[in-house]
Amino acid sequence: MKRWLHLAAACVCMLTAVLPSSAELTLPPDVMQYATEGINGVYSLDFDTAQKNIERVFRDYPDHPFAHFGNAMIAWSRYEYEYELSDDRQRKVFEQILDDSIAGIKRWMKQYPNDPNAYMGIGALYGLRALFTMRNRSWITAYFSGRKAIKNLEKSLELDPTYYDAYFGLGIYQYYAGTLPSVIKILAKIVAIKGDPDEGVAQLNLARQKAHFTSDSAKLILIEIQNTRGSKYYDPQKSLEYIRELRAKYPKNPLMHYVEIICLYETGHYEDVSAQAEQFLQLIGKDPFYKDIYISRAYTALGTVQMAQGHFDKARALFEQGREAIRRQEPSRWGVWNEMRLGQVYDVLGERNLAKKQYKYVLSFDDKWGFDDLAKQLLQTPYSVPAEGVGPLPPM
């Protein structure tokens, strides 16, 4: 699952506060203003601004689902993007806030048992817990959290059939449950996980077209689906259209910028990939939202697009430049992926000893990002470019 899926989840936190549905309690104009400012904070990865606005909602409406939902999603997005999944302390912060947020919405539901916003909020948080535990290979916990997510999202639609935002979470479930990787298909049969990818895509498009809160987030998920090679839904040109719409709406977000780079790569606009990745790299340290931790993303794009064109000497130079910059930082998913790509380039250029050194370096890290199997395979068998090319730009 690509990382902009989690950005979509993070964006929901404030989008849910823009317009109330038929909830028993609506937000007054001043809190609506806080929510609107919070949206810009999340979409620009300005988490401090987002947090300040969520705290204002807590102040005026303790235990409101939007406040708890937003608080958890900000914690998730900080762990995901500020720390690139590499800080165990931030992970613990997120886990505690997620537990507290679910408990807080439950308190609200006792007071307002027919508030569809509450079921939407808690359903989304259970969905986030399912996603988080699945990433950590806790399949049974993920399954039961997913069941709770679907139950609550369906309840929000029962209370308000026009609450199209619920289709966002339902669509994610239907699509991803219907396209489970083979490694967990046996588990899926045991616990009867079923999904319908066609229904999921239809529900995501319904959210994209009609949802008040999750329309933009649905676009981000559809971008991922449409960029999946070998899929019947593969349509990277449409993904490029969607991300350009989102960048125009949220021009300060560096990750929107990077998703456009990915879409340009997938559509074969290689010169544009290089130009945009160079611009992305130049903005790091100059724009407050282009943080140093994104350096590895820039070099991933610069090096991989050269690999895709068969320019392995150029790719080598770029990945080696990136290595020098990245090794001054704490290891991150994208940084370690650069090390893997550099090993592949060494193999193609006949530098087997250097390649093996790279793969061993990848294996020196805890396998937080799922790279060990590939590194072990490449230690045994040198990398050669597959017939279908060097593959997608993001890490596997």
CSV table of N, CA and C in Angstrom, one decimal, residues 156-307:
chain,number,residue,atom,x,y,z
A,156,SER,N,-23.3,4.7,10.3
A,156,SER,CA,-23.4,6.1,10.0
A,156,SER,C,-24.3,6.3,8.7
A,157,LEU,N,-24.2,5.4,7.8
A,157,LEU,CA,-25.1,5.4,6.6
A,157,LEU,C,-26.5,5.1,6.9
A,158,GLU,N,-26.7,4.2,7.9
A,158,GLU,CA,-28.1,3.8,8.3
A,158,GLU,C,-28.8,5.0,8.9
A,159,LEU,N,-28.0,5.8,9.7
A,159,LEU,CA,-28.5,7.0,10.4
A,159,LEU,C,-28.7,8.2,9.4
A,160,ASP,N,-27.9,8.2,8.4
A,160,ASP,CA,-27.9,9.3,7.4
A,160,ASP,C,-27.5,8.7,6.0
A,161,PRO,N,-28.4,8.3,5.2
A,161,PRO,CA,-28.1,7.7,3.9
A,161,PRO,C,-27.4,8.6,3.0
A,162,THR,N,-27.4,9.9,3.2
A,162,THR,CA,-26.7,10.9,2.4
A,162,THR,C,-25.3,11.2,2.9
A,163,TYR,N,-24.8,10.4,3.9
A,163,TYR,CA,-23.5,10.7,4.5
A,163,TYR,C,-22.5,9.9,3.6
A,164,TYR,N,-22.2,10.5,2.4
A,164,TYR,CA,-21.4,9.9,1.4
A,164,TYR,C,-20.0,9.7,1.8
A,165,ASP,N,-19.6,10.4,2.9
A,165,ASP,CA,-18.2,10.2,3.3
A,165,ASP,C,-17.9,8.8,3.8
A,166,ALA,N,-19.0,8.1,4.3
A,166,ALA,CA,-18.8,6.7,4.8
A,166,ALA,C,-18.3,5.8,3.7
A,167,TYR,N,-18.7,6.2,2.4
A,167,TYR,CA,-18.3,5.3,1.3
A,167,TYR,C,-16.8,5.3,1.1
A,168,PHE,N,-16.1,6.3,1.6
A,168,PHE,CA,-14.6,6.4,1.5
A,168,PHE,C,-14.0,5.2,2.2
A,169,GLY,N,-14.4,5.0,3.5
A,169,GLY,CA,-13.8,3.9,4.3
A,169,GLY,C,-14.3,2.5,3.7
A,170,LEU,N,-15.6,2.5,3.4
A,170,LEU,CA,-16.1,1.2,2.9
A,170,LEU,C,-15.5,0.9,1.5
A,171,GLY,N,-15.2,1.9,0.7
A,171,GLY,CA,-14.5,1.6,-0.6
A,171,GLY,C,-13.1,1.1,-0.4
A,172,ILE,N,-12.4,1.7,0.6
A,172,ILE,CA,-11.0,1.2,0.9
A,172,ILE,C,-11.1,-0.3,1.3
A,173,TYR,N,-12.1,-0.6,2.2
A,173,TYR,CA,-12.2,-2.0,2.7
A,173,TYR,C,-12.5,-2.9,1.5
A,174,GLN,N,-13.5,-2.6,0.7
A,174,GLN,CA,-13.9,-3.5,-0.4
A,174,GLN,C,-12.7,-3.7,-1.4
A,175,TYR,N,-12.0,-2.6,-1.7
A,175,TYR,CA,-10.9,-2.8,-2.7
A,175,TYR,C,-9.8,-3.6,-2.1
A,176,TYR,N,-9.3,-3.2,-1.0
A,176,TYR,CA,-8.1,-3.9,-0.4
A,176,TYR,C,-8.4,-5.3,0.1
A,177,ALA,N,-9.6,-5.5,0.6
A,177,ALA,CA,-9.9,-6.9,1.1
A,177,ALA,C,-10.1,-7.8,-0.1
A,178,GLY,N,-10.4,-7.2,-1.3
A,178,GLY,CA,-10.6,-8.0,-2.5
A,178,GLY,C,-9.3,-8.2,-3.3
A,179,THR,N,-8.3,-7.5,-2.9
A,179,THR,CA,-7.0,-7.6,-3.6
A,179,THR,C,-5.9,-8.0,-2.6
A,180,LEU,N,-6.2,-8.8,-1.6
A,180,LEU,CA,-5.2,-9.1,-0.6
A,180,LEU,C,-4.0,-9.8,-1.2
A,181,PRO,N,-2.8,-9.5,-0.7
A,181,PRO,CA,-1.6,-10.2,-1.2
A,181,PRO,C,-1.7,-11.7,-0.9
A,182,SER,N,-1.1,-12.5,-1.7
A,182,SER,CA,-1.2,-14.0,-1.6
A,182,SER,C,-0.7,-14.5,-0.2
A,183,VAL,N,0.2,-13.8,0.4
A,183,VAL,CA,0.8,-14.2,1.7
A,183,VAL,C,-0.3,-14.3,2.8
A,184,ILE,N,-1.4,-13.6,2.7
A,184,ILE,CA,-2.4,-13.6,3.8
A,184,ILE,C,-3.7,-14.2,3.2
A,185,LYS,N,-3.8,-14.8,2.0
A,185,LYS,CA,-5.0,-15.3,1.5
A,185,LYS,C,-5.5,-16.5,2.4
A,186,ILE,N,-4.6,-17.3,2.9
A,186,ILE,CA,-5.0,-18.4,3.8
A,186,ILE,C,-5.7,-17.8,5.1
A,187,LEU,N,-5.1,-16.8,5.7
A,187,LEU,CA,-5.8,-16.1,6.8
A,187,LEU,C,-7.1,-15.6,6.4
A,188,ALA,N,-7.2,-15.0,5.2
A,188,ALA,CA,-8.4,-14.4,4.8
A,188,ALA,C,-9.5,-15.4,4.7
A,189,LYS,N,-9.2,-16.7,4.3
A,189,LYS,CA,-10.2,-17.7,4.3
A,189,LYS,C,-10.6,-18.1,5.7
A,190,ILE,N,-9.7,-18.2,6.6
A,190,ILE,CA,-10.0,-18.6,7.9
A,190,ILE,C,-11.0,-17.6,8.6
A,191,VAL,N,-10.7,-16.3,8.4
A,191,VAL,CA,-11.6,-15.3,9.1
A,191,VAL,C,-12.6,-14.7,8.2
A,192,ALA,N,-12.7,-15.3,7.0
A,192,ALA,CA,-13.8,-14.9,6.1
A,192,ALA,C,-13.7,-13.4,5.7
A,193,ILE,N,-12.5,-12.9,5.4
A,193,ILE,CA,-12.4,-11.6,4.9
A,193,ILE,C,-12.8,-11.7,3.4
A,194,LYS,N,-13.7,-10.9,3.0
A,194,LYS,CA,-14.2,-10.8,1.6
A,194,LYS,C,-14.2,-9.4,1.1
A,195,GLY,N,-14.0,-9.2,-0.1
A,195,GLY,CA,-14.1,-7.9,-0.6
A,195,GLY,C,-14.4,-7.9,-2.1
A,196,ASP,N,-14.8,-6.8,-2.7
A,196,ASP,CA,-15.2,-6.7,-4.1
A,196,ASP,C,-14.5,-5.5,-4.6
A,197,PRO,N,-13.4,-5.7,-5.3
A,197,PRO,CA,-12.6,-4.5,-5.8
A,197,PRO,C,-13.5,-3.6,-6.7
A,198,ASP,N,-14.3,-4.1,-7.6
A,198,ASP,CA,-15.2,-3.3,-8.4
A,198,ASP,C,-16.1,-2.4,-7.6
A,199,GLU,N,-16.7,-3.0,-6.5
A,199,GLU,CA,-17.6,-2.2,-5.7
A,199,GLU,C,-16.7,-1.2,-4.9
A,200,GLY,N,-15.5,-1.6,-4.5
A,200,GLY,CA,-14.7,-0.6,-3.8
A,200,GLY,C,-14.3,0.6,-4.6
A,201,VAL,N,-14.0,0.4,-5.9
A,201,VAL,CA,-13.6,1.5,-6.8
A,201,VAL,C,-14.9,2.4,-7.0
A,202,ALA,N,-16.0,1.7,-7.1
A,202,ALA,CA,-17.3,2.5,-7.3
A,202,ALA,C,-17.6,3.3,-6.1
A,203,GLN,N,-17.4,2.8,-4.9
A,203,GLN,CA,-17.7,3.5,-3.7
A,203,GLN,C,-16.7,4.7,-3.5
A,204,LEU,N,-15.4,4.5,-3.9
A,204,LEU,CA,-14.4,5.5,-3.8
A,204,LEU,C,-14.8,6.6,-4.8
A,205,ASN,N,-15.2,6.3,-6.0
A,205,ASN,CA,-15.6,7.3,-6.9
A,205,ASN,C,-16.9,8.1,-6.4
A,206,LEU,N,-17.8,7.4,-5.8
A,206,LEU,CA,-18.9,8.0,-5.2
A,206,LEU,C,-18.5,9.1,-4.1
A,207,ALA,N,-17.6,8.7,-3.3
A,207,ALA,CA,-17.0,9.6,-2.3
A,207,ALA,C,-16.3,10.8,-3.0
A,208,ARG,N,-15.6,10.5,-4.0
A,208,ARG,CA,-14.9,11.5,-4.8
A,208,ARG,C,-15.9,12.6,-5.3
A,209,GLN,N,-17.0,12.1,-5.8
A,209,GLN,CA,-17.9,13.0,-6.5
A,209,GLN,C,-18.9,13.7,-5.5
A,210,LYS,N,-19.3,13.0,-4.4
A,210,LYS,CA,-20.4,13.5,-3.6
A,210,LYS,C,-20.0,13.8,-2.1
A,211,ALA,N,-18.9,13.3,-1.7
A,211,ALA,CA,-18.6,13.4,-0.2
A,211,ALA,C,-18.3,14.9,0.1
A,212,HIS,N,-18.8,15.3,1.3
A,212,HIS,CA,-18.4,16.6,1.8
A,212,HIS,C,-17.0,16.7,2.2
A,213,PHE,N,-16.6,15.6,2.9
A,213,PHE,CA,-15.4,15.7,3.7
A,213,PHE,C,-14.2,14.9,3.1
A,214,THR,N,-14.5,13.8,2.4
A,214,THR,CA,-13.4,12.9,1.9
A,214,THR,C,-13.2,12.9,0.4
A,215,SER,N,-13.7,13.8,-0.3
A,215,SER,CA,-13.6,13.8,-1.7
A,215,SER,C,-12.1,13.8,-2.2
A,216,ASP,N,-11.4,14.7,-1.6
A,216,ASP,CA,-10.0,14.8,-2.0
A,216,ASP,C,-9.2,13.6,-1.5
A,217,SER,N,-9.5,13.0,-0.3
A,217,SER,CA,-8.9,11.8,0.1
A,217,SER,C,-9.2,10.6,-0.8
A,218,ALA,N,-10.4,10.6,-1.3
A,218,ALA,CA,-10.8,9.5,-2.2
A,218,ALA,C,-9.9,9.6,-3.5
A,219,LYS,N,-9.7,10.8,-3.9
A,219,LYS,CA,-8.8,11.0,-5.1
A,219,LYS,C,-7.4,10.4,-4.9
A,220,LEU,N,-6.9,10.6,-3.7
A,220,LEU,CA,-5.6,10.1,-3.4
A,220,LEU,C,-5.5,8.6,-3.4
A,221,ILE,N,-6.6,8.0,-2.9
A,221,ILE,CA,-6.6,6.5,-2.9
A,221,ILE,C,-6.8,6.0,-4.4
A,222,LEU,N,-7.6,6.7,-5.1
A,222,LEU,CA,-7.8,6.3,-6.5
A,222,LEU,C,-6.5,6.5,-7.3
A,223,ILE,N,-5.7,7.5,-7.0
A,223,ILE,CA,-4.4,7.6,-7.6
A,223,ILE,C,-3.6,6.4,-7.4
A,224,GLU,N,-3.5,5.9,-6.2
A,224,GLU,CA,-2.8,4.7,-5.9
A,224,GLU,C,-3.3,3.5,-6.7
A,225,ILE,N,-4.6,3.3,-6.7
A,225,ILE,CA,-5.2,2.2,-7.5
A,225,ILE,C,-4.9,2.3,-8.9
A,226,GLN,N,-5.0,3.5,-9.5
A,226,GLN,CA,-4.8,3.7,-10.9
A,226,GLN,C,-3.3,3.7,-11.3
A,227,ASN,N,-2.4,3.7,-10.3
A,227,ASN,CA,-1.0,3.6,-10.6
A,227,ASN,C,-0.5,2.2,-10.4
A,228,THR,N,-1.4,1.3,-10.0
A,228,THR,CA,-1.0,-0.1,-9.8
A,228,THR,C,-0.8,-0.9,-11.1
A,229,ARG,N,0.4,-1.2,-11.4
A,229,ARG,CA,0.7,-1.9,-12.7
A,229,ARG,C,0.1,-3.3,-12.7
A,230,GLY,N,-0.4,-3.7,-13.9
A,230,GLY,CA,-1.1,-5.0,-14.0
A,230,GLY,C,-2.5,-5.0,-13.5
A,231,SER,N,-3.0,-3.9,-13.0
A,231,SER,CA,-4.4,-3.9,-12.5
A,231,SER,C,-5.3,-3.5,-13.6
A,232,LYS,N,-6.5,-4.0,-13.6
A,232,LYS,CA,-7.6,-3.6,-14.5
A,232,LYS,C,-7.9,-2.2,-14.4
A,233,TYR,N,-7.6,-1.6,-13.3
A,233,TYR,CA,-7.9,-0.1,-13.1
A,233,TYR,C,-6.7,0.8,-13.4
A,234,TYR,N,-5.7,0.2,-14.0
A,234,TYR,CA,-4.5,1.0,-14.3
A,234,TYR,C,-4.8,2.1,-15.2
A,235,ASP,N,-4.6,3.4,-14.8
A,235,ASP,CA,-4.9,4.5,-15.6
A,235,ASP,C,-4.1,5.7,-15.0
A,236,PRO,N,-2.8,5.7,-15.2
A,236,PRO,CA,-1.9,6.7,-14.6
A,236,PRO,C,-2.2,8.1,-15.2
A,237,GLN,N,-2.7,8.2,-16.4
A,237,GLN,CA,-3.0,9.5,-16.9
A,237,GLN,C,-4.1,10.2,-16.1
A,238,LYS,N,-5.1,9.4,-15.7
A,238,LYS,CA,-6.2,9.9,-14.8
A,238,LYS,C,-5.6,10.3,-13.5
A,239,SER,N,-4.6,9.5,-13.0
A,239,SER,CA,-4.0,9.8,-11.7
A,239,SER,C,-3.3,11.2,-11.8
A,240,LEU,N,-2.6,11.4,-12.9
A,240,LEU,CA,-1.9,12.7,-13.1
A,240,LEU,C,-2.9,13.8,-13.1
A,241,GLU,N,-4.1,13.6,-13.7
A,241,GLU,CA,-5.1,14.6,-13.7
A,241,GLU,C,-5.6,15.0,-12.3
A,242,TYR,N,-5.8,13.9,-11.5
A,242,TYR,CA,-6.3,14.1,-10.1
A,242,TYR,C,-5.3,14.8,-9.3
A,243,ILE,N,-4.0,14.4,-9.4
A,243,ILE,CA,-3.0,15.0,-8.5
A,243,ILE,C,-2.7,16.5,-8.9
A,244,ARG,N,-2.9,16.8,-10.1
A,244,ARG,CA,-2.7,18.2,-10.5
A,244,ARG,C,-3.9,19.1,-10.0
A,245,GLU,N,-5.1,18.5,-9.9
A,245,GLU,CA,-6.2,19.2,-9.3
A,245,GLU,C,-5.9,19.4,-7.8
A,246,LEU,N,-5.3,18.4,-7.1
A,246,LEU,CA,-5.1,18.6,-5.7
A,246,LEU,C,-3.9,19.5,-5.4
A,247,ARG,N,-2.9,19.5,-6.3
A,247,ARG,CA,-1.8,20.4,-6.1
A,247,ARG,C,-2.2,21.9,-6.3
A,248,ALA,N,-3.1,22.1,-7.2
A,248,ALA,CA,-3.7,23.4,-7.4
A,248,ALA,C,-4.4,23.9,-6.2
A,249,LYS,N,-5.1,23.0,-5.5
A,249,LYS,CA,-5.9,23.3,-4.4
A,249,LYS,C,-5.0,23.5,-3.1
A,250,TYR,N,-3.9,22.7,-3.0
A,250,TYR,CA,-3.1,22.7,-1.8
A,250,TYR,C,-1.6,22.8,-2.3
A,251,PRO,N,-1.2,24.0,-2.8
A,251,PRO,CA,0.1,24.1,-3.5
A,251,PRO,C,1.3,24.0,-2.5
A,252,LYS,N,1.1,24.1,-1.2
A,252,LYS,CA,2.2,24.1,-0.3
A,252,LYS,C,2.6,22.7,0.2
A,253,ASN,N,1.8,21.8,-0.1
A,253,ASN,CA,2.1,20.4,0.4
A,253,ASN,C,3.2,19.7,-0.4
A,254,PRO,N,4.4,19.4,0.1
A,254,PRO,CA,5.4,18.8,-0.6
A,254,PRO,C,5.1,17.4,-1.0
A,255,LEU,N,4.3,16.7,-0.3
A,255,LEU,CA,3.9,15.3,-0.7
A,255,LEU,C,3.0,15.3,-1.8
A,256,MET,N,2.1,16.3,-2.0
A,256,MET,CA,1.3,16.4,-3.2
A,256,MET,C,2.3,16.6,-4.4
A,257,HIS,N,3.3,17.4,-4.2
A,257,HIS,CA,4.3,17.6,-5.2
A,257,HIS,C,5.0,16.3,-5.6
A,258,TYR,N,5.3,15.5,-4.6
A,258,TYR,CA,6.0,14.3,-4.9
A,258,TYR,C,5.1,13.3,-5.5
A,259,VAL,N,3.8,13.2,-5.2
A,259,VAL,CA,2.9,12.3,-5.9
A,259,VAL,C,2.8,12.7,-7.3
A,260,GLU,N,2.8,14.0,-7.6
A,260,GLU,CA,2.8,14.3,-9.1
A,260,GLU,C,4.1,13.8,-9.8
A,261,ILE,N,5.2,13.8,-9.1
A,261,ILE,CA,6.5,13.3,-9.7
A,261,ILE,C,6.3,11.8,-10.0
A,262,ILE,N,5.7,11.1,-9.0
A,262,ILE,CA,5.4,9.6,-9.2
A,262,ILE,C,4.5,9.4,-10.4
A,263,CYS,N,3.5,10.2,-10.5
A,263,CYS,CA,2.5,10.1,-11.7
A,263,CYS,C,3.2,10.5,-13.0
A,264,LEU,N,4.1,11.4,-13.0
A,264,LEU,CA,4.8,11.8,-14.2
A,264,LEU,C,5.7,10.6,-14.6
A,265,TYR,N,6.3,9.9,-13.6
A,265,TYR,CA,7.1,8.8,-13.9
A,265,TYR,C,6.3,7.7,-14.5
A,266,GLU,N,5.1,7.4,-13.9
A,266,GLU,CA,4.3,6.3,-14.4
A,266,GLU,C,3.7,6.6,-15.8
A,267,THR,N,3.6,7.8,-16.2
A,267,THR,CA,3.1,8.2,-17.5
A,267,THR,C,4.2,8.3,-18.5
A,268,GLY,N,5.5,8.1,-18.1
A,268,GLY,CA,6.6,8.2,-19.0
A,268,GLY,C,7.1,9.5,-19.3
A,269,HIS,N,6.8,10.5,-18.5
A,269,HIS,CA,7.3,11.9,-18.7
A,269,HIS,C,8.6,12.1,-18.0
A,270,TYR,N,9.6,11.4,-18.5
A,270,TYR,CA,10.9,11.3,-17.7
A,270,TYR,C,11.6,12.6,-17.6
A,271,GLU,N,11.6,13.4,-18.6
A,271,GLU,CA,12.2,14.7,-18.5
A,271,GLU,C,11.6,15.6,-17.4
A,272,ASP,N,10.2,15.5,-17.3
A,272,ASP,CA,9.5,16.3,-16.3
A,272,ASP,C,9.8,15.7,-14.9
A,273,VAL,N,10.0,14.4,-14.8
A,273,VAL,CA,10.3,13.8,-13.5
A,273,VAL,C,11.6,14.4,-13.0
A,274,SER,N,12.6,14.4,-13.9
A,274,SER,CA,14.0,14.9,-13.5
A,274,SER,C,13.8,16.4,-13.1
A,275,ALA,N,13.1,17.2,-13.9
A,275,ALA,CA,13.0,18.6,-13.6
A,275,ALA,C,12.3,18.9,-12.3
A,276,GLN,N,11.2,18.1,-12.1
A,276,GLN,CA,10.4,18.3,-10.9
A,276,GLN,C,11.2,17.8,-9.6
A,277,ALA,N,11.9,16.7,-9.8
A,277,ALA,CA,12.7,16.2,-8.7
A,277,ALA,C,13.8,17.1,-8.3
A,278,GLU,N,14.4,17.7,-9.3
A,278,GLU,CA,15.5,18.7,-9.0
A,278,GLU,C,14.9,19.9,-8.3
A,279,GLN,N,13.7,20.4,-8.7
A,279,GLN,CA,13.0,21.5,-8.0
A,279,GLN,C,12.7,21.1,-6.6
A,280,PHE,N,12.2,19.9,-6.4
A,280,PHE,CA,11.8,19.3,-5.1
A,280,PHE,C,13.1,19.4,-4.2
A,281,LEU,N,14.2,18.9,-4.7
A,281,LEU,CA,15.4,18.9,-3.9
A,281,LEU,C,15.9,20.3,-3.6
A,282,GLN,N,15.8,21.2,-4.5
A,282,GLN,CA,16.2,22.6,-4.2
A,282,GLN,C,15.3,23.3,-3.2
A,283,LEU,N,14.1,22.9,-3.1
A,283,LEU,CA,13.2,23.5,-2.1
A,283,LEU,C,13.5,23.0,-0.7
A,284,ILE,N,14.1,21.9,-0.5
A,284,ILE,CA,14.4,21.4,0.8
A,284,ILE,C,15.4,22.3,1.5
A,285,GLY,N,15.0,22.7,2.7
A,285,GLY,CA,15.8,23.7,3.5
A,285,GLY,C,15.5,25.1,3.2
A,286,LYS,N,14.8,25.4,2.0
A,286,LYS,CA,14.4,26.8,1.7
A,286,LYS,C,12.9,27.0,2.0
A,287,ASP,N,12.1,26.0,1.7
A,287,ASP,CA,10.7,26.1,2.1
A,287,ASP,C,10.5,25.3,3.4
A,288,PRO,N,9.8,25.9,4.4
A,288,PRO,CA,9.7,25.3,5.7
A,288,PRO,C,9.0,23.9,5.7
A,289,PHE,N,8.2,23.6,4.7
A,289,PHE,CA,7.5,22.3,4.6
A,289,PHE,C,8.3,21.3,3.9
A,290,TYR,N,9.3,21.7,3.2
A,290,TYR,CA,10.2,20.7,2.5
A,290,TYR,C,11.3,20.4,3.4
A,291,LYS,N,11.2,19.3,4.2
A,291,LYS,CA,12.1,19.0,5.3
A,291,LYS,C,13.2,18.1,4.8
A,292,ASP,N,14.3,18.2,5.6
A,292,ASP,CA,15.5,17.4,5.2
A,292,ASP,C,15.2,15.9,5.1
A,293,ILE,N,14.3,15.4,5.8
A,293,ILE,CA,14.0,14.0,5.7
A,293,ILE,C,13.5,13.6,4.3
A,294,TYR,N,13.0,14.5,3.5
A,294,TYR,CA,12.6,14.3,2.2
A,294,TYR,C,13.7,14.2,1.1
A,295,ILE,N,14.9,14.4,1.5
A,295,ILE,CA,16.0,14.4,0.6
A,295,ILE,C,16.1,13.0,-0.1
A,296,SER,N,15.9,11.9,0.6
A,296,SER,CA,15.9,10.6,0.0
A,296,SER,C,14.9,10.4,-1.0
A,297,ARG,N,13.7,11.0,-0.9
A,297,ARG,CA,12.6,11.0,-1.9
A,297,ARG,C,13.1,11.6,-3.2
A,298,ALA,N,13.8,12.7,-3.1
A,298,ALA,CA,14.3,13.4,-4.3
A,298,ALA,C,15.3,12.5,-5.0
A,299,TYR,N,16.2,12.0,-4.3
A,299,TYR,CA,17.2,11.1,-5.0
A,299,TYR,C,16.6,9.8,-5.5
A,300,THR,N,15.6,9.3,-4.8
A,300,THR,CA,14.9,8.1,-5.4
A,300,THR,C,14.4,8.4,-6.8
A,301,ALA,N,13.7,9.6,-6.9
A,301,ALA,CA,13.2,10.0,-8.2
A,301,ALA,C,14.3,10.2,-9.2
A,302,LEU,N,15.3,11.0,-8.8
A,302,LEU,CA,16.4,11.3,-9.8
A,302,LEU,C,17.1,10.1,-10.2
A,303,GLY,N,17.4,9.2,-9.3
A,303,GLY,CA,18.1,8.0,-9.7
A,303,GLY,C,17.3,7.0,-10.5
A,304,THR,N,16.1,6.8,-10.0
A,304,THR,CA,15.2,5.7,-10.6
A,304,THR,C,14.8,6.1,-12.0
A,305,VAL,N,14.6,7.4,-12.3
A,305,VAL,CA,14.2,7.8,-13.7
A,305,VAL,C,15.4,7.6,-14.6
A,306,GLN,N,16.6,7.7,-14.1
A,306,GLN,CA,17.8,7.4,-15.0
A,306,GLN,C,17.9,5.9,-15.2
A,307,MET,N,17.6,5.1,-14.2
A,307,MET,CA,17.5,3.6,-14.4
A,307,MET,C,16.5,3.3,-15.4
